[in-house]
Amino acid sequence: MIRFSTAMLLVALSAGPALAQDHSHHPASPATAASTQGFQAANAKMHKDMDIAFSGDADVDFMRGMIAHHQGAIDMAKVQLQYGKDPIVRQLSADIIKAQESEIAMMRDWLAKKGK
């Protein structure tokens, strides 16, 4: 005669429903989700673009690096708007895009005026 401990019995009973479940409709894992891929691409581009040739002028180098940094924020906000659902976060993303685009324009104008 086979004897089951209480723990073994609980494991056996709890496994039954799990084995019968249909797992074909689970969402993508965090690593393969389209939003993750979008954020990873935006992050990689931002870091590549922030790797500027430093001039030794702190003001110029700051502006050049921040343009890429702000563009990264815009790109991430666009990913959030494409895949996110929360209205508060969506509004924040829209606000970030508007503010960062304006700041990028100001930084580019500043660099142009400096001949950089």
PDB file of C-alpha atoms in Angstrom:
ATOM      1  CA  MET A   1       0.000   0.000   0.000  1.00  0.00           C
ATOM      2  CA  ILE A   2       1.316   3.458  -0.920  1.00  0.00           C
ATOM      3  CA  ARG A   3       1.202   6.106   1.790  1.00  0.00           C
ATOM      4  CA  PHE A   4       0.992   9.798   0.962  1.00  0.00           C
ATOM      5  CA  SER A   5       2.084  12.460   3.368  1.00  0.00           C
ATOM      6  CA  THR A   6      -0.154  15.481   3.726  1.00  0.00           C
ATOM      7  CA  ALA A   7       2.390  17.591   1.818  1.00  0.00           C
ATOM      8  CA  MET A   8       2.575  15.069  -1.041  1.00  0.00           C
ATOM      9  CA  LEU A   9      -1.193  14.924  -1.209  1.00  0.00           C
ATOM     10  CA  LEU A  10      -1.464  18.708  -1.383  1.00  0.00           C
ATOM     11  CA  VAL A  11       1.128  18.832  -4.177  1.00  0.00           C
ATOM     12  CA  ALA A  12      -0.675  16.122  -6.124  1.00  0.00           C
ATOM     13  CA  LEU A  13      -4.062  17.769  -5.716  1.00  0.00           C
ATOM     14  CA  SER A  14      -2.831  21.234  -6.603  1.00  0.00           C
ATOM     15  CA  ALA A  15      -0.971  19.998  -9.703  1.00  0.00           C
ATOM     16  CA  GLY A  16      -4.106  18.506 -11.271  1.00  0.00           C
ATOM     17  CA  PRO A  17      -5.836  21.756 -12.235  1.00  0.00           C
ATOM     18  CA  ALA A  18      -2.536  23.293 -13.332  1.00  0.00           C
ATOM     19  CA  LEU A  19      -1.866  20.424 -15.690  1.00  0.00           C
ATOM     20  CA  ALA A  20      -5.297  20.812 -17.265  1.00  0.00           C
ATOM     21  CA  GLN A  21      -4.981  24.557 -17.941  1.00  0.00           C
ATOM     22  CA  ASP A  22      -4.635  25.905 -21.472  1.00  0.00           C
ATOM     23  CA  HIS A  23      -1.405  27.924 -21.603  1.00  0.00           C
ATOM     24  CA  SER A  24      -1.627  28.877 -25.264  1.00  0.00           C
ATOM     25  CA  HIS A  25      -2.932  32.407 -24.646  1.00  0.00           C
ATOM     26  CA  HIS A  26      -0.378  33.753 -22.183  1.00  0.00           C
ATOM     27  CA  PRO A  27       1.077  37.182 -22.950  1.00  0.00           C
ATOM     28  CA  ALA A  28       4.676  37.442 -24.065  1.00  0.00           C
ATOM     29  CA  SER A  29       7.315  37.170 -21.406  1.00  0.00           C
ATOM     30  CA  PRO A  30       8.840  40.493 -20.295  1.00  0.00           C
ATOM     31  CA  ALA A  31      11.968  39.719 -22.328  1.00  0.00           C
ATOM     32  CA  THR A  32      10.048  39.160 -25.570  1.00  0.00           C
ATOM     33  CA  ALA A  33       7.248  41.702 -25.195  1.00  0.00           C
ATOM     34  CA  ALA A  34       7.073  44.208 -28.044  1.00  0.00           C
ATOM     35  CA  SER A  35       7.237  47.068 -25.538  1.00  0.00           C
ATOM     36  CA  THR A  36      10.435  45.641 -24.030  1.00  0.00           C
ATOM     37  CA  GLN A  37      11.974  45.420 -27.479  1.00  0.00           C
ATOM     38  CA  GLY A  38      10.952  49.023 -28.147  1.00  0.00           C
ATOM     39  CA  PHE A  39      12.438  50.242 -24.859  1.00  0.00           C
ATOM     40  CA  GLN A  40      15.642  48.276 -25.466  1.00  0.00           C
ATOM     41  CA  ALA A  41      16.032  49.779 -28.933  1.00  0.00           C
ATOM     42  CA  ALA A  42      15.395  53.307 -27.638  1.00  0.00           C
ATOM     43  CA  ASN A  43      17.862  52.768 -24.793  1.00  0.00           C
ATOM     44  CA  ALA A  44      20.575  51.397 -27.087  1.00  0.00           C
ATOM     45  CA  LYS A  45      20.147  54.284 -29.544  1.00  0.00           C
ATOM     46  CA  MET A  46      20.220  56.875 -26.750  1.00  0.00           C
ATOM     47  CA  HIS A  47      23.415  55.462 -25.249  1.00  0.00           C
ATOM     48  CA  LYS A  48      25.077  55.241 -28.668  1.00  0.00           C
ATOM     49  CA  ASP A  49      24.094  58.823 -29.496  1.00  0.00           C
ATOM     50  CA  MET A  50      25.226  60.093 -26.081  1.00  0.00           C
ATOM     51  CA  ASP A  51      28.727  58.785 -26.818  1.00  0.00           C
ATOM     52  CA  ILE A  52      29.762  62.129 -28.293  1.00  0.00           C
ATOM     53  CA  ALA A  53      33.215  63.351 -29.241  1.00  0.00           C
ATOM     54  CA  PHE A  54      33.973  65.573 -26.250  1.00  0.00           C
ATOM     55  CA  SER A  55      35.241  69.038 -27.067  1.00  0.00           C
ATOM     56  CA  GLY A  56      36.477  70.062 -23.640  1.00  0.00           C
ATOM     57  CA  ASP A  57      33.851  72.815 -23.542  1.00  0.00           C
ATOM     58  CA  ALA A  58      31.494  71.749 -20.748  1.00  0.00           C
ATOM     59  CA  ASP A  59      28.616  73.821 -22.124  1.00  0.00           C
ATOM     60  CA  VAL A  60      28.866  72.406 -25.649  1.00  0.00           C
ATOM     61  CA  ASP A  61      29.414  68.841 -24.449  1.00  0.00           C
ATOM     62  CA  PHE A  62      26.436  69.108 -22.097  1.00  0.00           C
ATOM     63  CA  MET A  63      24.158  70.342 -24.866  1.00  0.00           C
ATOM     64  CA  ARG A  64      25.294  67.649 -27.313  1.00  0.00           C
ATOM     65  CA  GLY A  65      24.855  64.881 -24.785  1.00  0.00           C
ATOM     66  CA  MET A  66      21.519  66.181 -23.553  1.00  0.00           C
ATOM     67  CA  ILE A  67      20.067  66.333 -27.045  1.00  0.00           C
ATOM     68  CA  ALA A  68      20.602  62.580 -27.333  1.00  0.00           C
ATOM     69  CA  HIS A  69      19.363  62.039 -23.769  1.00  0.00           C
ATOM     70  CA  HIS A  70      16.176  64.025 -24.411  1.00  0.00           C
ATOM     71  CA  GLN A  71      15.623  62.233 -27.725  1.00  0.00           C
ATOM     72  CA  GLY A  72      15.871  58.973 -25.787  1.00  0.00           C
ATOM     73  CA  ALA A  73      13.112  60.194 -23.464  1.00  0.00           C
ATOM     74  CA  ILE A  74      10.959  61.033 -26.486  1.00  0.00           C
ATOM     75  CA  ASP A  75      11.588  57.624 -28.028  1.00  0.00           C
ATOM     76  CA  MET A  76      10.707  55.861 -24.754  1.00  0.00           C
ATOM     77  CA  ALA A  77       7.553  57.961 -24.381  1.00  0.00           C
ATOM     78  CA  LYS A  78       6.508  56.937 -27.889  1.00  0.00           C
ATOM     79  CA  VAL A  79       6.932  53.265 -26.957  1.00  0.00           C
ATOM     80  CA  GLN A  80       4.781  53.826 -23.883  1.00  0.00           C
ATOM     81  CA  LEU A  81       2.094  55.529 -25.971  1.00  0.00           C
ATOM     82  CA  GLN A  82       2.137  52.635 -28.433  1.00  0.00           C
ATOM     83  CA  TYR A  83       1.794  49.891 -25.826  1.00  0.00           C
ATOM     84  CA  GLY A  84       0.722  51.478 -22.523  1.00  0.00           C
ATOM     85  CA  LYS A  85      -2.826  51.820 -21.322  1.00  0.00           C
ATOM     86  CA  ASP A  86      -2.783  53.873 -18.115  1.00  0.00           C
ATOM     87  CA  PRO A  87      -4.204  57.346 -18.877  1.00  0.00           C
ATOM     88  CA  ILE A  88      -1.955  59.072 -16.326  1.00  0.00           C
ATOM     89  CA  VAL A  89       1.196  57.535 -17.781  1.00  0.00           C
ATOM     90  CA  ARG A  90      -0.001  58.227 -21.323  1.00  0.00           C
ATOM     91  CA  GLN A  91      -0.504  61.906 -20.444  1.00  0.00           C
ATOM     92  CA  LEU A  92       2.954  62.029 -18.880  1.00  0.00           C
ATOM     93  CA  SER A  93       4.422  60.513 -22.059  1.00  0.00           C
ATOM     94  CA  ALA A  94       2.664  63.101 -24.228  1.00  0.00           C
ATOM     95  CA  ASP A  95       3.891  65.884 -21.939  1.00  0.00           C
ATOM     96  CA  ILE A  96       7.447  64.533 -22.063  1.00  0.00           C
ATOM     97  CA  ILE A  97       7.406  64.493 -25.851  1.00  0.00           C
ATOM     98  CA  LYS A  98       6.206  68.093 -26.021  1.00  0.00           C
ATOM     99  CA  ALA A  99       8.659  69.393 -23.413  1.00  0.00           C
ATOM    100  CA  GLN A 100      11.672  67.451 -24.672  1.00  0.00           C
ATOM    101  CA  GLU A 101      11.083  68.452 -28.299  1.00  0.00           C
ATOM    102  CA  SER A 102      11.013  72.088 -27.214  1.00  0.00           C
ATOM    103  CA  GLU A 103      14.200  71.706 -25.180  1.00  0.00           C
ATOM    104  CA  ILE A 104      15.977  69.911 -28.026  1.00  0.00           C
ATOM    105  CA  ALA A 105      15.080  72.790 -30.346  1.00  0.00           C
ATOM    106  CA  MET A 106      16.467  75.280 -27.822  1.00  0.00           C
ATOM    107  CA  MET A 107      19.710  73.295 -27.436  1.00  0.00           C
ATOM    108  CA  ARG A 108      20.174  72.988 -31.203  1.00  0.00           C
ATOM    109  CA  ASP A 109      19.606  76.720 -31.606  1.00  0.00           C
ATOM    110  CA  TRP A 110      22.129  77.419 -28.841  1.00  0.00           C
ATOM    111  CA  LEU A 111      24.724  75.185 -30.497  1.00  0.00           C
ATOM    112  CA  ALA A 112      24.067  76.800 -33.900  1.00  0.00           C
ATOM    113  CA  LYS A 113      24.568  80.262 -32.426  1.00  0.00           C
ATOM    114  CA  LYS A 114      27.887  79.084 -30.976  1.00  0.00           C
ATOM    115  CA  GLY A 115      28.894  77.638 -34.335  1.00  0.00           C
ATOM    116  CA  LYS A 116      28.935  74.132 -32.907  1.00  0.00           C
TER     117      LYS A 116
END
